[in-house]
CSV table of C-alpha atoms in Angstrom, one decimal:
chain,number,residue,atom,x,y,z
A,43,MET,CA,-41.8,-72.3,-9.8
A,44,ILE,CA,-38.9,-70.1,-11.0
A,45,ILE,CA,-40.0,-67.3,-8.7
A,46,GLU,CA,-40.3,-69.6,-5.7
A,47,LYS,CA,-36.8,-70.9,-6.4
A,48,LEU,CA,-35.5,-67.3,-6.7
A,49,LEU,CA,-37.2,-66.3,-3.4
A,50,ARG,CA,-35.7,-69.3,-1.6
A,51,ARG,CA,-32.3,-68.0,-2.5
A,52,PHE,CA,-33.0,-64.9,-0.4
A,53,ASP,CA,-34.4,-66.9,2.6
A,54,ILE,CA,-32.0,-66.8,5.6
A,55,SER,CA,-34.2,-68.6,8.1
A,56,SER,CA,-32.3,-71.8,7.7
A,57,GLU,CA,-29.0,-70.0,8.6
A,58,ARG,CA,-30.4,-68.1,11.5
A,59,GLU,CA,-28.6,-68.2,14.8
A,60,ASP,CA,-30.4,-69.2,18.0
A,61,TYR,CA,-32.3,-66.2,19.4
A,62,ILE,CA,-30.7,-66.6,22.8
A,63,LYS,CA,-27.2,-66.5,21.3
A,64,ILE,CA,-28.1,-63.4,19.3
A,65,HIS,CA,-29.3,-61.7,22.4
A,66,ASP,CA,-26.2,-62.6,24.3
A,67,THR,CA,-23.9,-61.4,21.4
A,68,VAL,CA,-25.7,-58.1,21.3
A,69,GLU,CA,-25.7,-57.6,25.1
A,70,SER,CA,-22.0,-58.6,25.4
A,71,GLY,CA,-21.0,-55.8,23.0
A,72,ILE,CA,-22.9,-53.1,24.8
A,73,GLU,CA,-21.0,-52.5,28.0
A,74,PHE,CA,-17.6,-50.8,28.1
A,75,LYS,CA,-15.7,-52.4,30.9
A,76,GLY,CA,-12.6,-54.6,31.1
A,77,THR,CA,-11.4,-55.6,27.6
A,78,ASN,CA,-14.0,-53.5,25.7
A,79,LEU,CA,-13.0,-50.4,27.6
A,80,TRP,CA,-9.3,-50.8,26.9
A,81,ILE,CA,-10.1,-51.5,23.2
A,82,LEU,CA,-12.2,-48.4,23.1
A,83,ILE,CA,-9.3,-46.3,24.5
A,84,PHE,CA,-6.8,-47.8,22.1
A,85,ALA,CA,-9.2,-47.2,19.1
A,86,ILE,CA,-9.6,-43.5,20.1
A,87,PHE,CA,-5.8,-43.0,20.1
A,88,ILE,CA,-5.3,-45.0,16.9
A,89,ALA,CA,-7.9,-42.9,15.1
A,90,SER,CA,-6.6,-39.6,16.4
A,91,VAL,CA,-3.0,-40.4,15.4
A,92,GLY,CA,-4.2,-41.6,11.9
A,93,LEU,CA,-6.2,-38.4,11.4
A,94,ASN,CA,-3.3,-36.3,12.6
A,95,VAL,CA,-0.7,-37.8,10.3
A,96,ASN,CA,-3.3,-38.3,7.5
A,97,SER,CA,-2.7,-42.1,7.3
A,98,THR,CA,-5.6,-44.0,5.7
A,99,ALA,CA,-4.2,-47.4,6.8
A,100,VAL,CA,-4.1,-46.3,10.5
A,101,ILE,CA,-7.6,-44.9,10.3
A,102,ILE,CA,-8.9,-48.2,8.9
A,103,GLY,CA,-7.1,-50.0,11.7
A,104,ALA,CA,-9.0,-47.8,14.2
A,105,MET,CA,-12.3,-48.7,12.5
A,106,LEU,CA,-11.6,-52.4,12.8
A,107,VAL,CA,-10.5,-52.1,16.4
A,108,SER,CA,-13.4,-49.9,17.6
A,109,PRO,CA,-16.1,-51.5,19.7
A,110,LEU,CA,-18.4,-48.5,19.2
A,111,MET,CA,-20.9,-50.3,17.1
A,112,GLY,CA,-21.9,-52.6,20.0
A,113,PRO,CA,-24.1,-50.2,21.9
A,114,ILE,CA,-25.6,-48.8,18.6
A,115,LEU,CA,-26.7,-52.3,17.6
A,116,GLY,CA,-27.9,-52.8,21.1
A,117,MET,CA,-30.1,-49.7,21.0
A,118,GLY,CA,-31.7,-50.7,17.7
A,119,TYR,CA,-32.2,-54.3,18.9
A,120,SER,CA,-33.6,-53.3,22.3
A,121,ILE,CA,-36.2,-50.9,20.8
A,122,ALA,CA,-37.3,-53.6,18.2
A,123,THR,CA,-37.8,-56.1,21.0
A,124,TYR,CA,-39.2,-53.5,23.5
A,125,ASP,CA,-36.4,-54.4,26.0
A,126,PHE,CA,-36.2,-50.9,27.5
A,127,SER,CA,-33.9,-51.8,30.3
A,128,LEU,CA,-31.4,-53.1,27.7
A,129,PHE,CA,-32.0,-49.8,25.7
A,130,ARG,CA,-31.1,-47.7,28.8
A,131,LYS,CA,-27.9,-49.8,29.3
A,132,ALA,CA,-26.9,-49.4,25.7
A,133,LEU,CA,-27.7,-45.6,25.7
A,134,VAL,CA,-25.6,-45.0,28.8
A,135,ASN,CA,-22.6,-46.9,27.4
A,136,TYR,CA,-22.9,-45.2,24.1
A,137,LEU,CA,-22.9,-41.7,25.7
A,138,PHE,CA,-20.0,-42.7,27.9
A,139,ALA,CA,-18.0,-43.8,24.7
A,140,ILE,CA,-18.9,-40.5,23.0
A,141,VAL,CA,-17.8,-38.3,25.9
A,142,ALA,CA,-14.6,-40.4,26.4
A,143,GLY,CA,-13.8,-40.2,22.7
A,144,LEU,CA,-14.4,-36.5,22.5
A,145,LEU,CA,-12.4,-35.6,25.5
A,146,THR,CA,-9.5,-38.0,24.7
A,147,SER,CA,-9.2,-36.9,21.1
A,148,ALA,CA,-9.5,-33.3,22.0
A,149,ILE,CA,-6.7,-33.6,24.6
A,150,TYR,CA,-4.5,-35.3,22.0
A,151,PHE,CA,-5.1,-32.7,19.3
A,152,TYR,CA,-4.6,-29.9,21.8
A,153,VAL,CA,-1.1,-31.2,22.7
A,154,THR,CA,0.1,-32.5,19.4
A,155,PRO,CA,2.5,-30.3,17.5
A,156,ILE,CA,0.9,-31.2,14.2
A,157,TYR,CA,-2.3,-29.1,13.9
A,158,GLN,CA,-2.9,-28.9,10.2
A,159,ALA,CA,-6.2,-30.3,9.0
A,160,HIS,CA,-5.4,-32.9,6.3
A,161,SER,CA,-7.7,-34.6,3.8
A,162,GLU,CA,-8.7,-37.4,6.2
A,163,LEU,CA,-10.0,-34.9,8.7
A,164,LEU,CA,-11.8,-32.8,6.0
A,165,ALA,CA,-13.5,-35.9,4.6
A,166,ARG,CA,-15.5,-36.3,7.9
A,167,THR,CA,-16.8,-32.7,8.0
A,168,GLN,CA,-19.3,-32.6,5.1
A,169,PRO,CA,-21.8,-35.4,5.4
A,170,ASN,CA,-24.7,-35.8,3.0
A,171,ILE,CA,-27.5,-38.2,2.0
A,172,TYR,CA,-25.0,-40.7,0.6
A,173,ASP,CA,-23.6,-41.2,4.1
A,174,VAL,CA,-27.2,-42.0,5.2
A,175,ILE,CA,-27.4,-44.7,2.5
A,176,ILE,CA,-24.0,-46.2,3.6
A,177,ALA,CA,-25.0,-46.2,7.2
A,178,LEU,CA,-28.4,-47.8,6.5
A,179,VAL,CA,-27.1,-50.5,4.3
A,180,GLY,CA,-24.1,-51.1,6.5
A,181,GLY,CA,-26.3,-51.5,9.5
A,182,LEU,CA,-28.5,-54.0,7.6
A,183,ALA,CA,-25.4,-56.0,6.7
A,184,GLY,CA,-24.2,-55.9,10.4
A,185,ILE,CA,-27.4,-57.2,12.0
A,186,VAL,CA,-28.0,-59.8,9.3
A,187,ALA,CA,-24.4,-61.1,9.9
A,188,ILE,CA,-25.0,-61.2,13.7
A,189,SER,CA,-28.3,-63.1,13.1
A,190,SER,CA,-26.6,-65.7,10.9
A,191,LYS,CA,-24.5,-68.8,11.9
A,192,ASN,CA,-22.2,-68.0,9.0
A,193,LYS,CA,-20.9,-64.5,10.0
A,194,GLY,CA,-17.8,-64.6,7.8
A,195,ASN,CA,-15.9,-61.3,7.5
A,196,VAL,CA,-19.0,-59.1,7.3
A,197,ILE,CA,-18.6,-57.3,10.7
A,198,PRO,CA,-15.1,-55.9,9.9
A,199,GLY,CA,-16.3,-54.7,6.5
A,200,VAL,CA,-19.3,-53.0,8.1
A,201,ALA,CA,-17.0,-51.4,10.7
A,202,ILE,CA,-14.9,-49.9,7.8
A,203,ALA,CA,-17.9,-48.8,5.7
A,204,THR,CA,-19.9,-47.2,8.5
A,205,ALA,CA,-16.9,-45.4,10.1
A,206,LEU,CA,-17.7,-44.4,13.7
A,207,MET,CA,-14.4,-43.6,15.4
A,208,PRO,CA,-12.9,-41.2,12.7
A,209,PRO,CA,-15.8,-38.7,12.8
A,210,LEU,CA,-15.9,-38.9,16.6
A,211,CYS,CA,-12.2,-38.0,16.8
A,212,THR,CA,-12.6,-35.4,14.1
A,213,ALA,CA,-15.2,-33.7,16.3
A,214,GLY,CA,-12.6,-33.9,19.1
A,215,TYR,CA,-10.2,-32.0,16.7
A,216,GLY,CA,-12.8,-29.3,16.2
A,217,LEU,CA,-13.3,-29.1,19.9
A,218,ALA,CA,-9.5,-28.7,20.6
A,219,THR,CA,-9.0,-26.1,17.9
A,220,ALA,CA,-12.4,-24.3,18.5
A,221,ASN,CA,-13.2,-25.0,14.8
A,222,TRP,CA,-16.9,-25.4,15.2
A,223,GLY,CA,-17.5,-26.1,11.5
A,224,PHE,CA,-15.4,-29.2,11.9
A,225,PHE,CA,-17.0,-30.1,15.2
A,226,PHE,CA,-20.6,-29.9,14.1
A,227,GLY,CA,-19.9,-31.4,10.6
A,228,ALA,CA,-18.1,-34.4,12.1
A,229,PHE,CA,-20.6,-34.8,14.9
A,230,TYR,CA,-23.5,-34.8,12.4
A,231,LEU,CA,-21.8,-37.6,10.5
A,232,LEU,CA,-21.5,-39.6,13.7
A,233,THR,CA,-25.2,-38.9,14.4
A,234,ILE,CA,-26.1,-40.1,10.9
A,235,ASN,CA,-24.1,-43.4,11.3
A,236,THR,CA,-25.6,-43.9,14.8
A,237,VAL,CA,-29.2,-43.3,13.9
A,238,PHE,CA,-29.3,-45.3,10.7
A,239,ILE,CA,-27.2,-48.3,11.9
A,240,GLY,CA,-29.7,-48.4,14.8
A,241,THR,CA,-32.7,-48.0,12.5
A,242,ALA,CA,-31.4,-50.7,10.2
A,243,THR,CA,-31.0,-53.0,13.2
A,244,LEU,CA,-34.6,-52.2,14.3
A,245,ILE,CA,-36.0,-52.9,10.9
A,246,THR,CA,-34.2,-56.2,10.4
A,247,VAL,CA,-35.1,-57.5,13.9
A,248,ARG,CA,-38.8,-56.6,13.2
A,249,LEU,CA,-38.8,-58.3,9.8
A,250,LEU,CA,-37.1,-61.4,11.1
A,251,GLN,CA,-39.7,-61.5,13.9
A,252,TYR,CA,-37.4,-61.8,16.9
A,253,PRO,CA,-39.2,-62.6,20.1
A,254,ILE,CA,-40.3,-59.7,22.3
A,255,ARG,CA,-38.0,-59.7,25.3
A,256,ASP,CA,-40.1,-57.6,27.7
A,257,TYR,CA,-43.7,-56.5,28.1
A,258,ALA,CA,-44.7,-53.1,26.8
A,259,ASN,CA,-48.1,-51.6,26.6
A,260,GLU,CA,-49.4,-50.0,23.5
A,261,HIS,CA,-48.6,-46.5,24.7
A,262,GLN,CA,-45.0,-47.4,25.2
A,263,LYS,CA,-44.8,-49.0,21.8
A,264,THR,CA,-46.3,-46.0,20.1
A,265,MET,CA,-44.0,-43.6,21.9
A,266,ALA,CA,-40.9,-45.6,21.0
A,267,ASN,CA,-41.9,-45.8,17.4
A,268,ARG,CA,-42.7,-42.1,17.2
A,269,TRP,CA,-39.3,-41.2,18.7
A,270,VAL,CA,-37.5,-43.4,16.2
A,271,SER,CA,-39.4,-41.8,13.3
A,272,PHE,CA,-38.8,-38.3,14.6
A,273,LEU,CA,-35.0,-38.9,15.0
A,274,VAL,CA,-34.8,-40.5,11.5
A,275,LEU,CA,-36.6,-37.6,9.9
A,276,LEU,CA,-34.6,-35.0,11.9
A,277,THR,CA,-31.3,-36.6,10.8
A,278,THR,CA,-32.3,-37.2,7.2
A,279,ILE,CA,-33.6,-33.7,6.2
A,280,PRO,CA,-30.2,-31.8,6.5
A,281,SER,CA,-28.4,-34.7,4.7
A,282,ILE,CA,-30.8,-34.4,1.7
A,283,TYR,CA,-30.0,-30.7,1.5
A,284,TYR,CA,-26.2,-31.3,1.7
A,285,GLY,CA,-26.5,-34.1,-0.8
A,286,TYR,CA,-28.3,-31.6,-3.2
A,287,LEU,CA,-25.4,-29.2,-2.7
A,288,LEU,CA,-22.9,-32.0,-3.5
A,289,VAL,CA,-24.7,-32.9,-6.7
A,290,GLN,CA,-24.9,-29.2,-7.8
A,291,LYS,CA,-21.1,-28.8,-7.1
A,292,GLU,CA,-20.2,-31.9,-9.1
A,293,HIS,CA,-22.4,-30.7,-12.0
A,294,PHE,CA,-20.8,-27.3,-11.9
A,295,ILE,CA,-17.3,-28.7,-11.9
A,296,GLN,CA,-18.1,-31.1,-14.8
A,297,ASN,CA,-19.8,-28.3,-16.9
A,298,ALA,CA,-17.0,-25.8,-16.1
A,299,ASN,CA,-14.3,-28.3,-17.2
A,300,ASN,CA,-16.1,-28.9,-20.5
A,301,PHE,CA,-16.5,-25.2,-21.0
A,302,ILE,CA,-12.8,-24.6,-20.4
A,303,THR,CA,-11.7,-27.5,-22.6
A,304,ASN,CA,-13.8,-26.4,-25.6
A,305,GLU,CA,-14.0,-22.6,-25.3
A,306,SER,CA,-10.9,-21.3,-23.5
A,307,TYR,CA,-8.7,-21.0,-26.6
A,308,ILE,CA,-7.7,-17.4,-27.5
A,309,GLU,CA,-5.4,-16.8,-30.4
A,310,GLY,CA,-2.1,-15.3,-29.3
A,311,ASP,CA,-2.6,-16.4,-25.7
A,312,PHE,CA,-2.3,-19.6,-23.7
A,313,LEU,CA,-4.2,-20.5,-20.6
A,314,LEU,CA,-1.8,-20.5,-17.6
A,315,LYS,CA,-4.3,-21.8,-15.1
A,316,HIS,CA,-7.9,-21.8,-14.2
A,317,GLU,CA,-9.7,-21.6,-10.8
A,318,LEU,CA,-13.2,-22.9,-10.1
A,319,ASP,CA,-15.4,-21.7,-7.2
A,320,PRO,CA,-18.6,-23.8,-7.0
A,321,ALA,CA,-20.0,-21.8,-4.0
A,322,LYS,CA,-19.8,-18.5,-5.9
A,323,LYS,CA,-20.4,-20.1,-9.3
A,324,GLN,CA,-17.3,-18.5,-10.6
A,325,ILE,CA,-14.7,-19.5,-13.3
A,326,LYS,CA,-11.4,-17.6,-13.3
A,327,LEU,CA,-9.2,-18.0,-16.4
A,328,ILE,CA,-5.7,-16.7,-16.2
A,329,TYR,CA,-3.9,-16.2,-19.6
A,330,GLY,CA,-0.4,-15.4,-20.7
A,331,GLY,CA,0.3,-13.6,-24.0
A,332,LYS,CA,-1.1,-10.6,-25.9
A,333,LEU,CA,-3.6,-8.3,-24.3
A,334,ILE,CA,-7.0,-9.8,-24.3
A,335,ASN,CA,-9.6,-7.5,-25.8
A,336,ASP,CA,-13.2,-7.1,-24.7
A,337,SER,CA,-14.6,-8.9,-27.7
A,338,GLU,CA,-12.9,-12.2,-26.6
A,339,LYS,CA,-14.2,-11.7,-23.1
A,340,LYS,CA,-17.7,-11.2,-24.4
A,341,ARG,CA,-17.3,-14.3,-26.6
A,342,LEU,CA,-16.4,-16.5,-23.6
A,343,ASN,CA,-19.4,-15.1,-21.6
A,344,SER,CA,-21.8,-15.7,-24.5
A,345,ARG,CA,-20.7,-19.4,-24.8
A,346,LYS,CA,-21.1,-20.3,-21.1
A,347,ALA,CA,-24.9,-20.8,-21.3
A,348,ILE,CA,-24.4,-23.7,-23.8
A,349,TYR,CA,-22.7,-25.7,-21.0
A,350,GLY,CA,-25.4,-25.0,-18.4
A,351,LEU,CA,-23.4,-22.1,-16.8
A,352,ALA,CA,-25.8,-19.2,-17.6
A,353,SER,CA,-25.6,-17.9,-14.0
A,354,THR,CA,-21.9,-18.4,-13.7
A,355,THR,CA,-19.4,-15.5,-13.7
A,356,VAL,CA,-16.4,-15.9,-16.0
A,357,ILE,CA,-13.4,-13.8,-15.0
A,358,VAL,CA,-10.6,-13.4,-17.6
A,359,GLN,CA,-7.3,-12.2,-16.3
A,360,GLN,CA,-3.8,-11.5,-17.7
A,361,GLY,CA,-1.3,-13.5,-15.7
A,362,PHE,CA,2.1,-12.4,-16.9
A,363,SER,CA,4.5,-10.6,-14.5
A,364,ILE,CA,7.5,-9.2,-16.5
A,365,ASN,CA,10.5,-8.7,-14.2
A,366,ASP,CA,13.3,-8.7,-16.7
A,367,VAL,CA,11.9,-6.2,-19.3
A,368,SER,CA,12.4,-2.5,-19.2
A,369,GLY,CA,9.5,-0.7,-17.4
A,370,ASP,CA,9.2,2.0,-20.1
A,371,LEU,CA,7.8,-0.5,-22.6
A,372,THR,CA,4.0,-0.6,-23.2
A,373,GLN,CA,2.0,-3.4,-21.7
A,374,SER,CA,1.6,-5.0,-25.2
A,375,ASP,CA,5.4,-4.8,-25.7
A,376,ARG,CA,6.0,-6.5,-22.4
A,377,TYR,CA,3.7,-9.3,-23.3
A,378,GLN,CA,5.3,-9.7,-26.7
A,379,ALA,CA,8.7,-9.7,-25.1
A,380,GLU,CA,7.6,-12.5,-22.6
A,381,ILE,CA,6.3,-14.5,-25.5
A,382,ASN,CA,9.5,-14.2,-27.4
A,383,GLN,CA,11.5,-15.2,-24.3
A,384,LEU,CA,9.3,-18.3,-23.8
A,385,LYS,CA,9.8,-19.1,-27.5
A,386,THR,CA,13.5,-18.8,-27.2
A,387,GLU,CA,13.6,-21.0,-24.1
A,388,LEU,CA,11.4,-23.6,-25.8
A,389,SER,CA,13.6,-23.6,-28.9
A,390,ARG,CA,16.7,-24.1,-26.7
A,391,ASN,CA,15.1,-27.1,-25.0
A,392,ILE,CA,14.1,-28.6,-28.4
A,393,GLN,CA,17.6,-28.1,-29.7
A,394,ARG,CA,19.1,-29.7,-26.6
A,395,GLN,CA,16.8,-32.7,-26.9
A,396,ASP,CA,17.6,-33.0,-30.6
A,397,SER,CA,21.3,-32.9,-29.9
A,398,ILE,CA,21.0,-35.6,-27.3
A,399,GLY,CA,19.0,-37.7,-29.6
A,400,ALA,CA,21.5,-37.1,-32.5
A,401,LEU,CA,24.4,-38.0,-30.2
A,402,ASN,CA,22.7,-41.3,-29.1
A,403,LYS,CA,22.1,-42.2,-32.7
A,404,ALA,CA,25.7,-41.3,-33.6
A,405,THR,CA,27.2,-43.5,-30.9
A,406,GLY,CA,26.2,-46.6,-32.8
A,407,LEU,CA,27.8,-45.3,-36.0
A,408,LEU,CA,30.8,-44.3,-33.9
A,409,PHE,CA,31.4,-47.8,-32.7
A,410,ASN,CA,31.1,-49.3,-36.2
A,411,GLU,CA,33.8,-46.8,-37.4
A,412,ILE,CA,36.2,-47.1,-34.5
A,413,LYS,CA,36.1,-50.9,-34.4
A,414,PRO,CA,38.2,-51.4,-37.7
A,415,LEU,CA,40.7,-48.8,-36.7
A,416,PHE,CA,41.2,-50.1,-33.1
A,417,PRO,CA,40.2,-53.8,-33.0
A,418,ASP,CA,40.7,-54.1,-29.3
A,419,VAL,CA,37.6,-51.8,-28.6
A,420,ARG,CA,34.6,-54.0,-27.6
A,421,TYR,CA,32.1,-51.3,-26.8
A,422,CYS,CA,31.7,-47.5,-26.6
A,423,SER,CA,29.4,-44.9,-25.1
A,424,ALA,CA,29.1,-41.2,-25.7
A,425,GLU,CA,27.1,-38.6,-23.8
A,426,ARG,CA,27.1,-34.8,-23.3
A,427,GLN,CA,27.7,-33.9,-19.7
A,428,THR,CA,28.1,-30.8,-17.6
A,429,PHE,CA,31.0,-30.6,-15.1
A,430,PHE,CA,30.8,-28.4,-12.0
A,431,THR,CA,33.7,-26.8,-10.0
A,432,ASN,CA,33.9,-25.5,-6.5
A,433,GLY,CA,33.8,-21.9,-7.7
A,434,GLY,CA,30.4,-22.6,-9.4
A,435,LYS,CA,31.9,-22.6,-12.9
A,436,THR,CA,30.5,-25.2,-15.3
A,437,SER,CA,32.0,-26.7,-18.4
A,438,ASN,CA,30.3,-29.0,-21.0
A,439,TYR,CA,32.1,-32.0,-22.4
A,440,THR,CA,31.3,-35.0,-24.6
A,441,VAL,CA,32.3,-37.9,-22.4
A,442,VAL,CA,33.3,-41.0,-24.4
A,443,VAL,CA,33.9,-44.4,-22.6
A,444,LEU,CA,35.6,-47.2,-24.4
A,445,GLY,CA,35.7,-50.9,-23.3
A,446,SER,CA,39.0,-52.5,-24.4
A,447,ALA,CA,40.0,-56.1,-24.4
A,448,ASN,CA,43.7,-55.0,-24.3
A,449,LEU,CA,44.2,-52.0,-22.0
A,450,THR,CA,48.0,-51.9,-22.7
A,451,GLN,CA,47.6,-51.6,-26.5
A,452,THR,CA,44.6,-49.1,-26.2
A,453,GLY,CA,46.7,-47.1,-23.8
A,454,ARG,CA,49.4,-46.7,-26.4
A,455,ASP,CA,46.7,-45.6,-28.9
A,456,PHE,CA,45.0,-43.3,-26.5
A,457,THR,CA,46.2,-40.0,-28.1
A,458,LYS,CA,45.3,-41.3,-31.6
A,459,ILE,CA,41.9,-42.3,-30.5
A,460,LYS,CA,41.2,-39.0,-28.8
A,461,ASN,CA,42.4,-37.0,-31.9
A,462,TRP,CA,40.2,-39.2,-34.1
A,463,LEU,CA,37.2,-38.6,-31.9
A,464,GLN,CA,37.8,-34.8,-31.9
A,465,VAL,CA,37.8,-34.8,-35.8
A,466,ARG,CA,34.9,-37.3,-36.0
A,467,LEU,CA,32.6,-35.5,-33.5
A,468,LYS,CA,33.8,-32.0,-34.5
A,469,SER,CA,34.5,-31.0,-30.9
A,470,ASP,CA,37.6,-30.2,-28.9
A,471,SER,CA,35.8,-30.7,-25.6
A,472,ILE,CA,36.3,-34.5,-25.5
A,473,LYS,CA,36.9,-36.5,-22.3
A,474,LEU,CA,38.0,-40.0,-23.1
A,475,TYR,CA,38.0,-42.8,-20.6
A,476,VAL,CA,39.1,-46.4,-21.3
A,477,GLU,CA,38.1,-49.4,-19.1
A,478,LYS,CA,38.6,-53.1,-19.1
A,479,ALA,CA,35.9,-54.6,-21.3
A,480,VAL,CA,33.6,-56.9,-19.4
A,481,PRO,CA,33.8,-60.4,-21.0
């Protein structure tokens, strides 16, 4: 009983749209003419500009506008129902859209002054098995939504998840710049999305037992199914390999970061930066400080196997470049001089921060002390500031601002207040400003 109730929750037969309406919806989205053609042109330009300026929001807009999914759903639907005339119509329109998209985006990227490949372009050039999963599940969601009376906002979501226009325009970028790695990578992503959205549509239509639209003999059915299986297999195999490479890359990066976090400490040195090269399985550590001896390098290499990095090359480099130390010093002396210089600079910064903190604390005490001496003072502020002149000369002053309820009386006491501040703050470089206290 419980299982039956649970299974009824997954039953969509009661929400299914009329088969004739489903067919009309699919068929109306196939052909690129009139409104659909203009929307296709606009979507191509929007996607190209979005990729060019690296704008995610614009690219998402192009995905939503694009009518490219129509003929793909049409191809899957027509094969499932053996409506080969509809399949030919969908295929012709799809190929027209692909050619139009490639040429239009290639022309745009050829004439645009911005030619650098940003992250949004790069993201469409390395497809893998995860893109197959996204396209398959997205295609299932799309055809189920079309088959239902309650379509909701599924179709826009599917358009974003199974991006079709961005990889097409990225392929156009590769064509315009003769970057064939970009072209084939993006075109392969487009192929993955096309094949598996169509396959998901075919599977869903068959499972929901849509009526056969046209007569087909057993030979035609067998050939159609074989071609679909061949295309699915041909598209999937490279994506599995690229997915494997992606997993290996992520494992390498994670293990390498753990290794660096736990093992990179060398006494007397500090790690300036590190570089990871997953393709070459290489970790480069660049240090600043004393000269690193061979025993430390051997120690680092002996520890890498613990983190699953046995075949990884660990390169240890000294990164200091001493420009302000005499060239006749030994390398060790230069490193020590640089360390001393860094320590001095750090000490100065700490002292400066301490002095600022001390001054901020002293301001409260300053107000409590000045108030009985000069009752008209309502508030005060003290801060160490640097003054610049046209000649580039700088001077440091302690700037004190007083808020007075009686400017006339405070003006008479101005010299007394300034002299008192100089004694109190033990500084001759005092700049005193008096303003009307805000009520």
